[in-house]
Coordinates of C-alpha atoms and ligand atoms in Angstrom, one line a residue:
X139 CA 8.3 37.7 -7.3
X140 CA 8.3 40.5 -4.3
X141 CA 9.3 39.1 -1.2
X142 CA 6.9 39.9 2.2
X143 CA 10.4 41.8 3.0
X144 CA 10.7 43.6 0.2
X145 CA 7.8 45.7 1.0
X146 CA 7.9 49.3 1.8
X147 CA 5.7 50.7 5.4
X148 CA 2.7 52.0 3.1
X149 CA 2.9 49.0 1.4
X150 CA 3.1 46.3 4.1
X151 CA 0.4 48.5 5.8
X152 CA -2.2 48.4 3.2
X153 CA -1.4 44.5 2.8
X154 CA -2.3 44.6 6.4
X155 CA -5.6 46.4 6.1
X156 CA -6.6 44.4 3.7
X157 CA -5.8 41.1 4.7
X158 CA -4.0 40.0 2.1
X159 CA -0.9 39.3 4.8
X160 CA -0.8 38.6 8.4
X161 CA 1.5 40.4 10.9
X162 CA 2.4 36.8 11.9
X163 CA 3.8 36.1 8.1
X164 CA 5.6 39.4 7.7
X165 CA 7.1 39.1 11.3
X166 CA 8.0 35.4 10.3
X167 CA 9.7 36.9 7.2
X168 CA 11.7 39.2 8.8
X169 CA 12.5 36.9 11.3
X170 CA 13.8 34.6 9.0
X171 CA 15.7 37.3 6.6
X172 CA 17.5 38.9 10.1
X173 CA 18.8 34.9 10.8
X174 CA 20.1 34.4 7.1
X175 CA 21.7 37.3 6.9
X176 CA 22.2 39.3 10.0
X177 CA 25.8 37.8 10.5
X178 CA 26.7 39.7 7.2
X179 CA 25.8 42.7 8.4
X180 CA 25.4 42.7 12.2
X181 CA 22.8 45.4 12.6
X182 CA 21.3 43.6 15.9
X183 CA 22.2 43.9 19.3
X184 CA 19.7 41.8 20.7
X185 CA 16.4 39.4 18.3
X186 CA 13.6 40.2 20.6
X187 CA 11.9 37.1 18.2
X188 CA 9.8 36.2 20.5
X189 CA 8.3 38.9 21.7
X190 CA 7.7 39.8 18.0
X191 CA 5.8 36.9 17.4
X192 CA 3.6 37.7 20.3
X193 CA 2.8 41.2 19.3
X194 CA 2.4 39.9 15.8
X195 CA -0.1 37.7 16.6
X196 CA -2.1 40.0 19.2
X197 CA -2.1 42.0 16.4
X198 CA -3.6 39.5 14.0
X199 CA -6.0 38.4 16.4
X200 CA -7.6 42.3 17.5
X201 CA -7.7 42.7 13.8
X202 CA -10.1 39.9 12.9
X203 CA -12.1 41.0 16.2
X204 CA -12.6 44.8 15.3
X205 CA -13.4 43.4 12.2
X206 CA -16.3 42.1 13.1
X207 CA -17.4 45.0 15.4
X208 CA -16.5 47.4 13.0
X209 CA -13.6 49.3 15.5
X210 CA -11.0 51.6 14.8
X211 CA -7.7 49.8 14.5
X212 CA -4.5 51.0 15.3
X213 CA -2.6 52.8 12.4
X214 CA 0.1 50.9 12.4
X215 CA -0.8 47.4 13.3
X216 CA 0.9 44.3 13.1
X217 CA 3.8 47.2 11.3
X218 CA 7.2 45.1 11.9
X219 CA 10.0 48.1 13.4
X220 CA 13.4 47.9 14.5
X221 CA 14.5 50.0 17.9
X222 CA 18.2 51.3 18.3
X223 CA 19.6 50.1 21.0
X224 CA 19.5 53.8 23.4
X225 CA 15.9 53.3 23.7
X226 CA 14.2 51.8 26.6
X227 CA 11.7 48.6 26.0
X228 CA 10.8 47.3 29.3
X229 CA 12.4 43.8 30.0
X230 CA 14.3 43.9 27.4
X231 CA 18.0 44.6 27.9
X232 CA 18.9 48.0 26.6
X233 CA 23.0 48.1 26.2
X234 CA 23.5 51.4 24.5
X235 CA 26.6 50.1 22.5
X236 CA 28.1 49.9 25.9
X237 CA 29.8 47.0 28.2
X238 CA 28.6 49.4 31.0
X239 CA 25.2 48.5 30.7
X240 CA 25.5 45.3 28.8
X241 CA 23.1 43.7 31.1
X242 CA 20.7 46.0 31.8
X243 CA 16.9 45.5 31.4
X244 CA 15.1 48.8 31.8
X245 CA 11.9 48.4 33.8
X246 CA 10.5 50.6 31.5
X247 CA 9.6 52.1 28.1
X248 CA 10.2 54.8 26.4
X249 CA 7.8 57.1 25.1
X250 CA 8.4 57.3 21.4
X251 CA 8.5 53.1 21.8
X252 CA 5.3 53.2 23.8
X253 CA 3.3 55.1 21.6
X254 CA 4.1 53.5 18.7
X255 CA 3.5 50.2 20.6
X256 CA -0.1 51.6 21.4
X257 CA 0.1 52.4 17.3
X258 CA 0.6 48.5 17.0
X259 CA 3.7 48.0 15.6
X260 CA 6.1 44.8 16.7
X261 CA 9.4 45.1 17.8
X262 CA 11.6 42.6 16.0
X263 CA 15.0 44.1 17.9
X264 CA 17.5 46.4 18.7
X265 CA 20.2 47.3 16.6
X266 CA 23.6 48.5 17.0
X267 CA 25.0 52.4 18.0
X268 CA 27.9 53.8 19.0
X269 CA 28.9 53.3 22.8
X270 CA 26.4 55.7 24.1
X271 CA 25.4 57.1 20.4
X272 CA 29.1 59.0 20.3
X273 CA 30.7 58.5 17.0
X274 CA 29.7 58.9 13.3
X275 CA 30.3 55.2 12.3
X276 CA 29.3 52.6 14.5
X277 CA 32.7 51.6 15.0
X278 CA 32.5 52.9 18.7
X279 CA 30.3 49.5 19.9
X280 CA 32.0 48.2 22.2
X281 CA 30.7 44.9 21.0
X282 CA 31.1 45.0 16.7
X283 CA 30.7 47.0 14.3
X284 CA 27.7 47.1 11.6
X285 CA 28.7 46.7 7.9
X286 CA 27.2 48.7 5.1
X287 CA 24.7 46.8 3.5
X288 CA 25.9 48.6 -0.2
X289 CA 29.9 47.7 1.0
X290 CA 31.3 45.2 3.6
X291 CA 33.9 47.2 3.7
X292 CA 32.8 50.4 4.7
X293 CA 31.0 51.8 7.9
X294 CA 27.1 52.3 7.9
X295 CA 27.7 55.9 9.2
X296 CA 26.7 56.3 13.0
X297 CA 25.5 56.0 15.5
X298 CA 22.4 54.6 14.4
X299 CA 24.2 52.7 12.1
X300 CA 22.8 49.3 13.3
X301 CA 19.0 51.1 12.3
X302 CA 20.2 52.3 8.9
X303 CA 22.1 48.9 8.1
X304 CA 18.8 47.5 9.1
X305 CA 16.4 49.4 6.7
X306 CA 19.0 49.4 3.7
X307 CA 19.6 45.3 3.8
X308 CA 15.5 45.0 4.0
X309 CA 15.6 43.3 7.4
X310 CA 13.1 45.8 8.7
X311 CA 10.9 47.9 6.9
X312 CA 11.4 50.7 9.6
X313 CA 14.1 51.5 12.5
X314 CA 14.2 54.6 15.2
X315 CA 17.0 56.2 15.6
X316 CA 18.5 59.0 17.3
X317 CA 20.0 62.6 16.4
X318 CA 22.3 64.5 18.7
X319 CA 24.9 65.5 15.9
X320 CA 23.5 63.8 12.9
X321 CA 23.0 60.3 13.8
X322 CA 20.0 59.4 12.0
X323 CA 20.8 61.6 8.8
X324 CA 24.3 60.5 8.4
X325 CA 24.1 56.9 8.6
X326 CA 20.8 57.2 6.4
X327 CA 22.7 59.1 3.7
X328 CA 25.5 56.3 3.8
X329 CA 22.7 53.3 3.4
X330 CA 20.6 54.7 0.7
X331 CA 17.8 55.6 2.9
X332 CA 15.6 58.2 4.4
X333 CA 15.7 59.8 8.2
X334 CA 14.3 62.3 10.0
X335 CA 15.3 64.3 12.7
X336 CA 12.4 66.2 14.2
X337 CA 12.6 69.3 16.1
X338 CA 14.5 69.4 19.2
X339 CA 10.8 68.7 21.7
X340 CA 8.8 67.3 19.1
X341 CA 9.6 63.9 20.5
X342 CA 9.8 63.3 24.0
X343 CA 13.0 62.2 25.2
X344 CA 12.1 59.8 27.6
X345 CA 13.5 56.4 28.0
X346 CA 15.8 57.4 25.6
X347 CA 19.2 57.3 27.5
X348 CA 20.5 60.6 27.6
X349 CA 23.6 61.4 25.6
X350 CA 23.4 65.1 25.2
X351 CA 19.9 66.7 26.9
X352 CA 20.0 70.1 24.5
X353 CA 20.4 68.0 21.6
X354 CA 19.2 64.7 21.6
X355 CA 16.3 63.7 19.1
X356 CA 14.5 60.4 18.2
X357 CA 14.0 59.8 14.5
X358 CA 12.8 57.2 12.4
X359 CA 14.7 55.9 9.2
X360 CA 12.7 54.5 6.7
X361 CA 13.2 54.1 2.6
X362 CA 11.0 57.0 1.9
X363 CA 9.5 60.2 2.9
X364 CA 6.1 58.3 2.6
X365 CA 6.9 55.7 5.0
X366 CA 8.3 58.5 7.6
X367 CA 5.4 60.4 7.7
X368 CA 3.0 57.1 8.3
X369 CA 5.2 56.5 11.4
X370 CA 6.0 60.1 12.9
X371 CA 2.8 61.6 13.6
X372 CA 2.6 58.3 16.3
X373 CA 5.3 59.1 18.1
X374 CA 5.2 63.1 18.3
X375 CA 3.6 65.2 20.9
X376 CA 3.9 66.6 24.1
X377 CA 4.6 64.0 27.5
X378 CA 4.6 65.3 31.0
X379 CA 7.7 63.3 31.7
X380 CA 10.1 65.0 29.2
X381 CA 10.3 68.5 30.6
X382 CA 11.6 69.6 27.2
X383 CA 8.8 68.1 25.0
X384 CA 6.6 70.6 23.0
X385 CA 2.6 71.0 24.1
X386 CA 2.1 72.2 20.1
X387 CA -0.4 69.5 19.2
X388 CA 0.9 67.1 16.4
X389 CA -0.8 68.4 13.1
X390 CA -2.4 65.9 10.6
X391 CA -1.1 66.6 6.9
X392 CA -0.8 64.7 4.1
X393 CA 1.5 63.9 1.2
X394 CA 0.4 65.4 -2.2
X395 CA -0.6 63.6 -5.3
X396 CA 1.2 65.3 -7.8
X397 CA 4.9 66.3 -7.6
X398 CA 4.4 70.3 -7.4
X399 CA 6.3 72.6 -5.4
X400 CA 5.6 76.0 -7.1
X401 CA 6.0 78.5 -4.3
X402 CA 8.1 77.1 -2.3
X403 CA 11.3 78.6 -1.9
X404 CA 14.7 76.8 -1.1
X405 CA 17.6 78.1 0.3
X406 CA 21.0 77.6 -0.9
X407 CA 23.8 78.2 1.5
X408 CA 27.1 78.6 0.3
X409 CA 29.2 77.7 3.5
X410 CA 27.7 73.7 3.1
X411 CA 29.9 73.5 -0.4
X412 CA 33.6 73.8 1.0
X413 CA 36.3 72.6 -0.4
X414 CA 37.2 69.3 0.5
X415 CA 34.1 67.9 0.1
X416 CA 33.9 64.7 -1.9
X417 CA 33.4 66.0 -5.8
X418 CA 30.8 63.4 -6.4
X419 CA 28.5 64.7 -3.7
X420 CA 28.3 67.9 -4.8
X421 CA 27.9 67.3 -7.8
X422 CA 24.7 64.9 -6.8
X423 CA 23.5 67.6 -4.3
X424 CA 23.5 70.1 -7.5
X425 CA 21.7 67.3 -9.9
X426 CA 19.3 66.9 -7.0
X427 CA 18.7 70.8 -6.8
X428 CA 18.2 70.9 -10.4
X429 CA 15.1 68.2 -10.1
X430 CA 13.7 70.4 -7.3
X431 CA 13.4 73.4 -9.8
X432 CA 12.4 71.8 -12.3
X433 CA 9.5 71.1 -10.1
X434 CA 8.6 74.0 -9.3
X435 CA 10.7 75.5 -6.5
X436 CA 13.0 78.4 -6.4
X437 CA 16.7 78.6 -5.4
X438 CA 17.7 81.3 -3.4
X439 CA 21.4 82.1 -2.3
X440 CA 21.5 81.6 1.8
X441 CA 24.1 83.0 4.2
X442 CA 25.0 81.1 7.3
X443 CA 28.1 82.3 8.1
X444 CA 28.9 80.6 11.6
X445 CA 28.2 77.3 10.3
X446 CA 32.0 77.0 10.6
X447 CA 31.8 77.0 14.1
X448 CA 29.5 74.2 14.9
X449 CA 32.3 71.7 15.1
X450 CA 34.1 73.0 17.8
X451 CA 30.6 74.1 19.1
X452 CA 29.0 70.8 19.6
X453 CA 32.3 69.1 20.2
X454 CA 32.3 71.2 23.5
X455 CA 28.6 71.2 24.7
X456 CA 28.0 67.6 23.1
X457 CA 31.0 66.1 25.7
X458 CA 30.1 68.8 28.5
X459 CA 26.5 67.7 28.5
X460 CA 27.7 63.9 28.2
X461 CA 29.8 64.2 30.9
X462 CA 27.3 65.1 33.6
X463 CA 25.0 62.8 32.1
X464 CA 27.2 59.4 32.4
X465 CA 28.3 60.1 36.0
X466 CA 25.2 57.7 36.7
X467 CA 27.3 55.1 35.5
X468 CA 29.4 54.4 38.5
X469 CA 28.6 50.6 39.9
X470 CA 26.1 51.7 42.7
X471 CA 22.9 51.9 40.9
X472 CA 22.4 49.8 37.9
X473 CA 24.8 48.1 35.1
X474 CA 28.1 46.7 35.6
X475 CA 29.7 46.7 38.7
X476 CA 33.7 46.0 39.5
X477 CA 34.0 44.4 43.2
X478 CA 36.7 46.4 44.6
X479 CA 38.1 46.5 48.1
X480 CA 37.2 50.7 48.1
X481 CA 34.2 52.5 47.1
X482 CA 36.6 54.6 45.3
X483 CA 38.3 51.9 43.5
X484 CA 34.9 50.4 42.7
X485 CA 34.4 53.6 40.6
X486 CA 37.4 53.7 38.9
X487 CA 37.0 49.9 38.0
X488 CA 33.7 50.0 36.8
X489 CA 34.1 53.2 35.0
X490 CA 37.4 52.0 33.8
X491 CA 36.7 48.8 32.5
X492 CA 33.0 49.5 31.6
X493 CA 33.6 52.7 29.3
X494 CA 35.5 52.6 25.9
X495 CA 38.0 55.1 24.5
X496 CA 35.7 57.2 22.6
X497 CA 33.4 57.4 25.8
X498 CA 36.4 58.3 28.1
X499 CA 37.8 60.9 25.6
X500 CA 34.3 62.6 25.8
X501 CA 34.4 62.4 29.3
X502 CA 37.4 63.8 29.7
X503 CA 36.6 66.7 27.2
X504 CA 33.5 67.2 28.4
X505 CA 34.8 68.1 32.5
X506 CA 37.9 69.8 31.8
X507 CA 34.9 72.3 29.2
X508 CA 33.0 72.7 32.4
X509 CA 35.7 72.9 35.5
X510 CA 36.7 75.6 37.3
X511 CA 38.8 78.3 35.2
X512 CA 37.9 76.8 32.0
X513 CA 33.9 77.0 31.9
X514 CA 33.7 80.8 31.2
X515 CA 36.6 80.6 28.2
X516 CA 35.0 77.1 26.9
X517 CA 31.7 76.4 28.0
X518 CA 29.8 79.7 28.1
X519 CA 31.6 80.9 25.2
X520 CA 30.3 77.9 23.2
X521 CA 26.7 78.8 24.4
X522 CA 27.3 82.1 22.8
X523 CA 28.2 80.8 19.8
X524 CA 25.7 78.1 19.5
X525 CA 22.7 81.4 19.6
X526 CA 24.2 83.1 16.8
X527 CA 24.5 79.4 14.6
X528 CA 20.7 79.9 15.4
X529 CA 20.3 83.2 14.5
X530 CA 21.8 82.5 11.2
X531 CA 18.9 80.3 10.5
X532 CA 16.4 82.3 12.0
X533 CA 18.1 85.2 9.3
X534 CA 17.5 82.8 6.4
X535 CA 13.7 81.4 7.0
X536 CA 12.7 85.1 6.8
X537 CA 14.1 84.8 2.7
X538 CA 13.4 80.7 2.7
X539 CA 11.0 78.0 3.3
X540 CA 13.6 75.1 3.7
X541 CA 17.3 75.0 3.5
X542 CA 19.4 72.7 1.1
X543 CA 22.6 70.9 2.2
X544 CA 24.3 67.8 1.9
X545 CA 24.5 65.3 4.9
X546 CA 28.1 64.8 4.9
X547 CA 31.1 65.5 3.2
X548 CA 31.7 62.3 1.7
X549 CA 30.1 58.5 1.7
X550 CA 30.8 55.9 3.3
X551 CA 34.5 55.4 4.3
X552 CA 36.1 52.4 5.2
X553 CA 36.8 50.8 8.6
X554 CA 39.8 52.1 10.7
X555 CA 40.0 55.1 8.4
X556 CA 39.1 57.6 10.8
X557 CA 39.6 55.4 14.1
X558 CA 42.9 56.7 14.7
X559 CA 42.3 60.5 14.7
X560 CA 39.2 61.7 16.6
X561 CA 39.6 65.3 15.0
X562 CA 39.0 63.5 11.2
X563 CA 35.9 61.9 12.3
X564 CA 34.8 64.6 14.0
X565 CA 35.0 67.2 11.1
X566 CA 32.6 64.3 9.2
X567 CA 29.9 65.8 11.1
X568 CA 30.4 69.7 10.0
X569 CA 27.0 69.6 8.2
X570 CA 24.2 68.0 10.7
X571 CA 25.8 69.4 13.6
X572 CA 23.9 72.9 12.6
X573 CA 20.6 71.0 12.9
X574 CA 21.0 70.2 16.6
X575 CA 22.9 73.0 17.8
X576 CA 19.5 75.2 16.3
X577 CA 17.1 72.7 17.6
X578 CA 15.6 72.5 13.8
X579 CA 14.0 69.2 12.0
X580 CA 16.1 68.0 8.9
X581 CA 15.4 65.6 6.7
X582 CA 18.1 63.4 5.0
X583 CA 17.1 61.4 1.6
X584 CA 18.6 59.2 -0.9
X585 CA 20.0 61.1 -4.4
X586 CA 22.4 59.0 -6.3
X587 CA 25.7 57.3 -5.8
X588 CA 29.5 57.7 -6.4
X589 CA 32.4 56.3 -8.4
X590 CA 32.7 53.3 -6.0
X591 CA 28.4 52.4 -6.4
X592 CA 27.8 54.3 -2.8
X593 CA 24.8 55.8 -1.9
X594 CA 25.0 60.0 -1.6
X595 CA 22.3 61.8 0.7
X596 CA 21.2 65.3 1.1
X597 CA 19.3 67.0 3.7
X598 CA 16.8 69.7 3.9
X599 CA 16.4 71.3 7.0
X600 CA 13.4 74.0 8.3
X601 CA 12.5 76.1 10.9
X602 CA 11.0 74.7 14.7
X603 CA 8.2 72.3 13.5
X604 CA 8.1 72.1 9.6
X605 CA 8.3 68.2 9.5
X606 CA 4.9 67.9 7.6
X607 CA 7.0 70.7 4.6
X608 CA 9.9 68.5 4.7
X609 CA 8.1 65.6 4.0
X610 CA 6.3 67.0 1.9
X611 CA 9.1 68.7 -0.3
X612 CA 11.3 65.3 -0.2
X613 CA 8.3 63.0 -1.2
X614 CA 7.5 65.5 -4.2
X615 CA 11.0 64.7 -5.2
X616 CA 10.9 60.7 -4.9
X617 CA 7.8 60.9 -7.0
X618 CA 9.7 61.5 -9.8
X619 CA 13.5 59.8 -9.1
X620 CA 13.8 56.3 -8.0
X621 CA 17.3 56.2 -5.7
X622 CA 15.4 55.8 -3.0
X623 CA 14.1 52.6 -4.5
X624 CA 17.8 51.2 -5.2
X625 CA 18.8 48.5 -3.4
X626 CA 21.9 46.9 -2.0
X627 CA 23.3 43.4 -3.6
X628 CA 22.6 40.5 -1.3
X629 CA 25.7 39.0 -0.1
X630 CA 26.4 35.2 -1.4
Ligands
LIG1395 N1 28.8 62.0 15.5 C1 28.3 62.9 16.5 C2 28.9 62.5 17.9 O1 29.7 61.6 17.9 C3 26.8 62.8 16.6 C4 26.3 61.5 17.2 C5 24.8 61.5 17.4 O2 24.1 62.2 16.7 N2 24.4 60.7 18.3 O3 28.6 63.1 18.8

């Protein structure tokens, strides 16, 4: 028998609309499956249970009301979500991974959060991220890290690793994440699952606690390219408070019937098969192109040839950017504060004690990159650099519709593996980093797994605004393949 939890967004939705299910039962079940089996996986910061059950039931309630009137509903009500933990949800306390802010309750919400609350979806929690969403496994919370649902053993990919973990284990049928450098497409790709990253603007950015302004995204991870694009268009469009949003209105599309994508052409770019990339990947991403032919689309050769550089890149504007953007964090205004017998000292306590290692190193990075002396030879020459990453791919959508990759050059590793050299965990992020450093939406999607049973992702990325062809193009392909549909063994 299928469980209420084993249900997939269109399908919990359509249960919904036709009242064959409350909100109140699926929120119950949810509830239930995050207490059995959370502690295995410890994808939750914070159980917001009973403001779920609240919204669940509001929910219930305005839908046997507008039944009888005959309303609109909300598209998404009574739609169980899980929220990483960067994002603000007024009153309820928003810790960012972090020991800085480990009890702080934003008096406010974020947009993406906010709309989809006004879509009608419930909030069961808020799961677990990198200190500040920097890191690539989830290791970097400073409280524990999240397992892989597929592999105790092995990290969930970051920094929305607590989201992914989340998705993959069926404790929520959707998360949001967020993408500065990959973070929703990695940790998707290590789970099994589907994520997008929209276009740099597509999403307003506020309430989401800033990491890196140029680059930061919010993204939803779901199991499918379906259950994305029920979600996405509710959270898109342009807000007055993000200066940076886009004013393009959010276009209505929809997903095609029949799994054809004649005409559509699909780059291939050499410099995303290196060596040193995990052989099963590749050889998954090349199985995967194969399906995508034989539905219709053609390969073409691509040429991005300073996708080399978008380590060192990001790994200079990511930490420059940080490092204005966490000097908020000093004990004065909000979040932990170290009583001190200076001001100074109060600083350096509360910024000592209240940052991890990962945070400091970025920190550190991130203002010798911009000081005096150093900001013409580091900082300004990475900008340089970072226009002609996008130029590449400005180049290759005049030749291609979308761009094939994979997400990351291996799956899932094991914990501690990378913890002790930065530069290793760093280079784990050589193929999303392209994404955010162009501003371009990317798409990452379930497409087999390895010797050791783990899940391998690809990603296909497009120019400034093609989310409705990504999803499009991915959902054509899990029309006719089923890893997307796998699922990880429950733990005994
Ligand atoms: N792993 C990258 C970093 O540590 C990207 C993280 C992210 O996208 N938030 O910066």
């Amino acid at each position: 028998m299928t469980e209420l939890t084993d249900l997939s967004v269109h399908e919990a939705l359509t249960g919904l609309q036709k009242g064959s299910i409350s909100s109140r039962i699926l929120t119950q079940a949810y509830l239930a499956r995050i207490e059995r089996l959370d502690p295995h996986y410890r994808a939750f910061l914070t159980l917001t249970h009973e403001l779920a059950l609240q919204q669940a039931e509001q929910a219930d309630r305005l839908r046997a009301d507008r039944k009888r009137t005959d309303a609109k509903l909300p598209p998404l009500l009574g739609l169980p979500l899980a929220v990483k933990d960067l994002l603000c949800l007024q009153g309820v306390r928003c810790t960012c991974g972090s020991r800085i802010l480990e009890d702080f309750i934003p008096p406010y919400t974020a947009t993406a959060v906010e709309r989809l609350l006004q879509a009608g979806v419930v909030v069961l929690g808020k799961t677990n991220t990198d200190e500040f969403a920097m890191g690539s496994s989830t290791e970097n919370s400073a409280f524990f890290p999240t397992h892989n649902p597929w592999e105790p053993g092995r990290v969930p990919g970051g920094s929305s690793g607590g989201s992914a973990a989340a998705v993959a284990a069926h404790l929520s049928p959707a998360a949001l994440g967020t993408d500065t450098g990959g973070s929703v497409r990695q940790p998707a790709s290590f789970c099994g699952i589907t994520g997008l990253k929209p276009t740099y603007g597509r999403v307003s950015r506020y309430g989401l606690v800033a990491y890196g302004s140029s680059l930061d995204t919010v993204g939803v991870l779901t199991r499918d390219a379906q259950d994305i694009s029920l979600i996405f268009p509710h959270m898109a469009g342009y807000d007055k408070r993000d200066a940076t949003s886009s004013d393009r209105p959010v276009p209505s599309f929809s997903l095609p019937e029949h799994p054809d994508l004649h005409g559509l052409r699909l780059g291939v770019p050499d410099e995303y098969f290196i060596p040193g990339i995990q052989l099963e990947v590749e050889r998954a991403v090349h199985a995967a192109l194969d399906i995508f032919q034989t539905l219709g689309a053609e390969l073409i050769p691509v040429h991005l040839p300073h996708t080399e550089y978008a380590v060192p890149v990001y790994y200079i504007l990511a930490p420059a950017e940080a490092s204005a953007n966490l000097a908020r964090y000093d004990g004065v205004r909000y979040g932990l504060r170290q009583s001190s017998s200076s001001l100074l000292e109060m600083f350096e306590n509360t910024r000592g004690t209240g940052f991890g290692a990962e945070v400091k190193r970025r920190i550190m990075l991130g203002t010798y990159a911009l000081s005096a002396g150093y900001y013409e030879a580091y900082y300004s020459q990475a900008q340089k650099v970072r226009t002609l990453i996008k130029e590449d791919f400005d180049l290759a959508f005049r030749q291609v519709d979308l761009v094939a990759a994979p997400v990351a050059p291996s799956t899932a590793f094991r914990f501690g593996e990378h913890q002790d050299d930065p530069l290793a965990m760093y280079l784990e992020d050589i193929f999303t980093l392209p994404a955010n450093l162009a501003g371009e939406p990317a798409l990452a999607f379930p497409i087999g797994f390895d010797d050791y049973g783990l899940p391998v992702g690809m990603q296909l990325m497009g120019p400034h605004f093609a989310e409705p062809s990504l999803l499009q193009t991915v959902h054509a392909y899990q029309q006719v393949t089923d890893w997307h549909s796998r699922r990880p063994p429950e733990p005994v």
